[in-house]
PDB file of C-alpha atoms in Angstrom:
ATOM      1  CA  MET A   1      12.435   3.432  12.447  1.00 37.00           C
ATOM      2  CA  GLN A   2      14.342   0.758  10.677  1.00 39.00           C
ATOM      3  CA  ARG A   3      17.765   0.437   9.439  1.00 42.00           C
ATOM      4  CA  ARG A   4      17.975  -0.621   5.819  1.00 43.00           C
ATOM      5  CA  TYR A   5      20.949  -2.894   5.779  1.00 48.00           C
ATOM      6  CA  ARG A   6      22.616  -5.155   8.215  1.00 48.00           C
ATOM      7  CA  ASP A   7      26.283  -4.641   9.143  1.00 52.00           C
ATOM      8  CA  GLU A   8      27.566  -6.758   6.526  1.00 55.00           C
ATOM      9  CA  GLY A   9      25.873  -4.715   3.782  1.00 56.00           C
ATOM     10  CA  ILE A  10      23.426  -6.056   0.996  1.00 59.00           C
ATOM     11  CA  VAL A  11      23.196  -9.653   1.273  1.00 61.00           C
ATOM     12  CA  ALA A  12      21.657 -12.371  -1.164  1.00 66.00           C
ATOM     13  CA  LEU A  13      18.179 -13.714   0.028  1.00 67.00           C
ATOM     14  CA  PRO A  14      18.127 -17.262   0.715  1.00 71.00           C
ATOM     15  CA  PRO A  15      15.207 -18.797  -1.520  1.00 73.00           C
ATOM     16  CA  GLU A  16      13.769 -20.862   1.516  1.00 79.00           C
ATOM     17  CA  THR A  17      13.472 -17.552   3.511  1.00 74.00           C
ATOM     18  CA  LEU A  18      11.016 -16.123   0.899  1.00 75.00           C
ATOM     19  CA  GLU A  19       9.180 -19.423   0.506  1.00 83.00           C
ATOM     20  CA  GLN A  20       8.728 -19.779   4.365  1.00 83.00           C
ATOM     21  CA  GLU A  21       7.245 -16.316   4.646  1.00 81.00           C
ATOM     22  CA  ILE A  22       4.867 -16.962   1.789  1.00 83.00           C
ATOM     23  CA  ALA A  23       3.722 -20.396   3.202  1.00 86.00           C
ATOM     24  CA  ALA A  24       3.055 -18.673   6.515  1.00 86.00           C
ATOM     25  CA  LEU A  25       0.963 -16.002   5.039  1.00 83.00           C
ATOM     26  CA  ALA A  26      -0.818 -18.505   2.842  1.00 87.00           C
ATOM     27  CA  ALA A  27      -1.572 -20.644   5.843  1.00 89.00           C
ATOM     28  CA  ALA A  28      -2.890 -17.700   7.796  1.00 87.00           C
ATOM     29  CA  PHE A  29      -5.087 -16.552   4.929  1.00 86.00           C
ATOM     30  CA  GLU A  30      -6.521 -20.032   4.560  1.00 89.00           C
ATOM     31  CA  LYS A  31      -7.405 -20.185   8.107  1.00 89.00           C
ATOM     32  CA  ARG A  32      -9.123 -16.973   7.862  1.00 88.00           C
ATOM     33  CA  ALA A  33      -7.024 -15.110  10.307  1.00 82.00           C
ATOM     34  CA  SER A  34      -7.917 -11.659  11.352  1.00 85.00           C
ATOM     35  CA  ASP A  35      -6.995  -8.679   9.144  1.00 82.00           C
ATOM     36  CA  ALA A  36      -4.674  -7.582  12.098  1.00 82.00           C
ATOM     37  CA  ALA A  37      -3.020 -10.919  12.243  1.00 83.00           C
ATOM     38  CA  LEU A  38      -2.447 -10.853   8.344  1.00 81.00           C
ATOM     39  CA  VAL A  39      -1.026  -7.474   8.483  1.00 82.00           C
ATOM     40  CA  ALA A  40       1.305  -8.484  11.340  1.00 84.00           C
ATOM     41  CA  LEU A  41       2.513 -11.445   9.342  1.00 84.00           C
ATOM     42  CA  ALA A  42       2.870  -9.484   6.112  1.00 83.00           C
ATOM     43  CA  ARG A  43       5.003  -6.801   8.083  1.00 83.00           C
ATOM     44  CA  ALA A  44       7.107  -9.538   9.644  1.00 81.00           C
ATOM     45  CA  ALA A  45       7.724 -11.206   6.401  1.00 79.00           C
ATOM     46  CA  ILE A  46       8.649  -7.837   4.646  1.00 78.00           C
ATOM     47  CA  ALA A  47      11.201  -7.154   7.646  1.00 76.00           C
ATOM     48  CA  SER A  48      12.596 -10.711   7.253  1.00 74.00           C
ATOM     49  CA  VAL A  49      13.338 -10.538   3.540  1.00 71.00           C
ATOM     50  CA  SER A  50      14.438  -6.924   3.500  1.00 69.00           C
ATOM     51  CA  GLY A  51      16.970  -7.312   6.310  1.00 64.00           C
ATOM     52  CA  ALA A  52      15.438  -4.613   8.125  1.00 61.00           C
ATOM     53  CA  ILE A  53      16.465  -4.442  11.850  1.00 57.00           C
ATOM     54  CA  PRO A  54      13.485  -2.885  13.938  1.00 58.00           C
ATOM     55  CA  GLU A  55      14.393  -0.292  16.532  1.00 59.00           C
ATOM     56  CA  PRO A  56      13.445  -1.189  20.147  1.00 59.00           C
ATOM     57  CA  LYS A  57       9.856  -0.419  20.893  1.00 71.00           C
ATOM     58  CA  LYS A  58       9.197   2.215  23.638  1.00 78.00           C
ATOM     59  CA  PRO A  59       5.757   2.535  25.204  1.00 82.00           C
ATOM     60  CA  PRO A  60       3.599   5.278  23.626  1.00 84.00           C
ATOM     61  CA  ASP A  61       3.393   8.430  25.650  1.00 91.00           C
ATOM     62  CA  ALA A  62       0.082   7.915  27.704  1.00 93.00           C
ATOM     63  CA  ARG A  63      -0.928  11.497  26.986  1.00 94.00           C
ATOM     64  CA  ILE A  64      -0.867  11.189  23.400  1.00 94.00           C
ATOM     65  CA  ALA A  65      -2.683   7.663  23.323  1.00 92.00           C
ATOM     66  CA  ARG A  66      -5.324   9.215  25.466  1.00 92.00           C
ATOM     67  CA  ALA A  67      -5.706  11.999  22.825  1.00 93.00           C
ATOM     68  CA  LEU A  68      -5.828   9.478  20.033  1.00 93.00           C
ATOM     69  CA  GLU A  69      -8.462   7.504  21.867  1.00 92.00           C
ATOM     70  CA  LEU A  70     -10.588  10.710  22.248  1.00 93.00           C
ATOM     71  CA  MET A  71     -10.022  11.557  18.563  1.00 93.00           C
ATOM     72  CA  ARG A  72     -11.553   8.313  17.445  1.00 90.00           C
ATOM     73  CA  GLY A  73     -14.379   8.728  19.675  1.00 90.00           C
ATOM     74  CA  ARG A  74     -15.282  12.284  18.518  1.00 90.00           C
ATOM     75  CA  LEU A  75     -14.855  11.973  14.755  1.00 87.00           C
ATOM     76  CA  SER A  76     -18.286  13.438  14.020  1.00 82.00           C
ATOM     77  CA  ASP A  77     -17.377  16.648  15.959  1.00 87.00           C
ATOM     78  CA  THR A  78     -15.067  19.477  15.479  1.00 89.00           C
ATOM     79  CA  ILE A  79     -11.814  18.460  17.253  1.00 93.00           C
ATOM     80  CA  PRO A  80      -9.497  21.448  17.926  1.00 94.00           C
ATOM     81  CA  LEU A  81      -5.909  21.036  18.687  1.00 95.00           C
ATOM     82  CA  SER A  82      -6.241  23.189  21.682  1.00 95.00           C
ATOM     83  CA  ALA A  83      -9.181  20.814  23.051  1.00 94.00           C
ATOM     84  CA  MET A  84      -6.937  17.725  22.766  1.00 95.00           C
ATOM     85  CA  ALA A  85      -3.992  19.502  24.098  1.00 95.00           C
ATOM     86  CA  ALA A  86      -6.213  20.413  27.220  1.00 95.00           C
ATOM     87  CA  ALA A  87      -7.412  16.820  27.597  1.00 93.00           C
ATOM     88  CA  ALA A  88      -3.655  15.827  27.522  1.00 94.00           C
ATOM     89  CA  HIS A  89      -2.839  18.388  30.126  1.00 95.00           C
ATOM     90  CA  LEU A  90      -0.329  20.088  27.815  1.00 95.00           C
ATOM     91  CA  SER A  91      -0.023  23.308  26.197  1.00 96.00           C
ATOM     92  CA  PRO A  92      -0.860  23.470  22.504  1.00 96.00           C
ATOM     93  CA  ASP A  93       2.796  23.989  21.349  1.00 97.00           C
ATOM     94  CA  ARG A  94       3.917  21.090  23.644  1.00 96.00           C
ATOM     95  CA  PHE A  95       1.210  18.845  22.430  1.00 97.00           C
ATOM     96  CA  ARG A  96       1.817  19.730  18.732  1.00 96.00           C
ATOM     97  CA  HIS A  97       5.384  18.680  19.262  1.00 96.00           C
ATOM     98  CA  LEU A  98       4.841  15.565  21.358  1.00 95.00           C
ATOM     99  CA  PHE A  99       2.148  14.467  18.814  1.00 94.00           C
ATOM    100  CA  MET A 100       4.434  14.816  15.949  1.00 93.00           C
ATOM    101  CA  GLN A 101       7.296  13.034  17.832  1.00 92.00           C
ATOM    102  CA  GLU A 102       4.893  10.006  18.798  1.00 91.00           C
ATOM    103  CA  THR A 103       2.930   9.582  15.518  1.00 89.00           C
ATOM    104  CA  GLY A 104       5.319  10.909  13.022  1.00 89.00           C
ATOM    105  CA  VAL A 105       2.718  13.225  11.492  1.00 91.00           C
ATOM    106  CA  GLY A 106       1.121  16.599  12.284  1.00 93.00           C
ATOM    107  CA  PHE A 107      -2.163  16.720  14.318  1.00 95.00           C
ATOM    108  CA  ARG A 108      -4.285  17.976  11.396  1.00 94.00           C
ATOM    109  CA  ALA A 109      -2.996  15.497   8.930  1.00 93.00           C
ATOM    110  CA  TYR A 110      -3.401  12.500  11.302  1.00 94.00           C
ATOM    111  CA  LEU A 111      -7.074  13.763  11.914  1.00 94.00           C
ATOM    112  CA  LEU A 112      -7.706  13.970   8.182  1.00 94.00           C
ATOM    113  CA  TRP A 113      -6.224  10.522   7.732  1.00 92.00           C
ATOM    114  CA  LEU A 114      -8.384   9.048  10.564  1.00 93.00           C
ATOM    115  CA  ARG A 115     -11.631  10.622   9.125  1.00 94.00           C
ATOM    116  CA  LEU A 116     -10.732   9.274   5.740  1.00 93.00           C
ATOM    117  CA  GLU A 117     -10.062   5.794   7.318  1.00 92.00           C
ATOM    118  CA  CYS A 118     -13.327   5.903   9.212  1.00 92.00           C
ATOM    119  CA  SER A 119     -15.446   6.976   6.150  1.00 93.00           C
ATOM    120  CA  LEU A 120     -13.740   4.429   3.800  1.00 91.00           C
ATOM    121  CA  ALA A 121     -14.438   1.504   6.347  1.00 90.00           C
ATOM    122  CA  ALA A 122     -18.214   2.600   6.599  1.00 91.00           C
ATOM    123  CA  TYR A 123     -18.513   2.947   2.846  1.00 91.00           C
ATOM    124  CA  VAL A 124     -16.805  -0.612   2.242  1.00 88.00           C
ATOM    125  CA  ALA A 125     -19.215  -2.040   5.070  1.00 89.00           C
ATOM    126  CA  GLY A 126     -22.264  -0.930   3.112  1.00 89.00           C
ATOM    127  CA  ALA A 127     -23.092   2.608   4.146  1.00 91.00           C
ATOM    128  CA  THR A 128     -23.929   5.168   1.519  1.00 92.00           C
ATOM    129  CA  LEU A 129     -21.249   7.783   0.650  1.00 93.00           C
ATOM    130  CA  THR A 130     -23.177  10.318   2.583  1.00 94.00           C
ATOM    131  CA  GLU A 131     -23.596   8.069   5.646  1.00 94.00           C
ATOM    132  CA  ALA A 132     -19.830   7.207   5.449  1.00 93.00           C
ATOM    133  CA  ALA A 133     -19.061  10.959   5.139  1.00 93.00           C
ATOM    134  CA  HIS A 134     -20.955  11.678   8.405  1.00 93.00           C
ATOM    135  CA  THR A 135     -19.570   8.619  10.088  1.00 92.00           C
ATOM    136  CA  GLY A 136     -16.028  10.067   9.457  1.00 92.00           C
ATOM    137  CA  GLY A 137     -17.001  13.653  10.355  1.00 91.00           C
ATOM    138  CA  PHE A 138     -17.213  15.242   6.947  1.00 93.00           C
ATOM    139  CA  ALA A 139     -20.036  17.787   6.298  1.00 91.00           C
ATOM    140  CA  ASP A 140     -21.447  15.848   3.348  1.00 92.00           C
ATOM    141  CA  SER A 141     -20.515  13.258   0.574  1.00 93.00           C
ATOM    142  CA  ALA A 142     -19.143  16.057  -1.700  1.00 95.00           C
ATOM    143  CA  HIS A 143     -16.642  17.119   1.046  1.00 94.00           C
ATOM    144  CA  LEU A 144     -15.534  13.380   1.542  1.00 94.00           C
ATOM    145  CA  SER A 145     -15.297  13.140  -2.269  1.00 94.00           C
ATOM    146  CA  ARG A 146     -13.135  16.131  -2.628  1.00 94.00           C
ATOM    147  CA  THR A 147     -10.776  15.240   0.156  1.00 93.00           C
ATOM    148  CA  PHE A 148     -10.541  11.577  -0.948  1.00 92.00           C
ATOM    149  CA  LYS A 149      -9.676  12.504  -4.546  1.00 92.00           C
ATOM    150  CA  ARG A 150      -7.145  14.936  -3.373  1.00 92.00           C
ATOM    151  CA  MET A 151      -5.558  12.275  -1.168  1.00 89.00           C
ATOM    152  CA  PHE A 152      -5.659   9.277  -3.349  1.00 88.00           C
ATOM    153  CA  GLY A 153      -6.252  10.697  -6.983  1.00 90.00           C
ATOM    154  CA  ILE A 154      -9.727   8.792  -7.223  1.00 90.00           C
ATOM    155  CA  ALA A 155     -13.203   9.173  -6.371  1.00 90.00           C
ATOM    156  CA  PRO A 156     -14.458   7.167  -3.337  1.00 88.00           C
ATOM    157  CA  ALA A 157     -17.302   5.972  -5.487  1.00 85.00           C
ATOM    158  CA  SER A 158     -14.739   4.076  -7.498  1.00 86.00           C
ATOM    159  CA  VAL A 159     -13.859   1.924  -4.511  1.00 82.00           C
ATOM    160  CA  GLN A 160     -15.897  -1.283  -4.872  1.00 73.00           C
ATOM    161  CA  PRO A 161     -16.931  -2.894  -1.573  1.00 64.00           C
ATOM    162  CA  GLU A 162     -16.501  -6.773  -1.770  1.00 61.00           C
TER     163      GLU A 162
END
């Protein structure tokens, strides 16, 4: 979580702050920094110019981190909440609660988002829609297309790989 404003309220943004953030992002982009590095820089820039004050980070719960790791490795399989709860040595109800607390979203929503992310990454990397659907654990390309359109309002085929 982040607080929206500093104690002094809304303050004017010094022009040099924005220029510095843009210069840092441009330099990293020109040096072909990794996507993760660019995302981290962009988030830091947004936090800097918005005046957001990040909450102190706490280490993730190891049981949920393990479940997330297992989920990523089993996307092509059915992943019931009860199996993830058992792997985390928690009751299903406690796992559901702790999962929501740690990730900010429900188990099924997170799993669906993970499947979409995996499928889209495969498609952009050159896989066919059917291959991408299977990579993400969808039954077929029609299932992927329906889900993608429901979530984003566009068909996955309209996303053009670069």
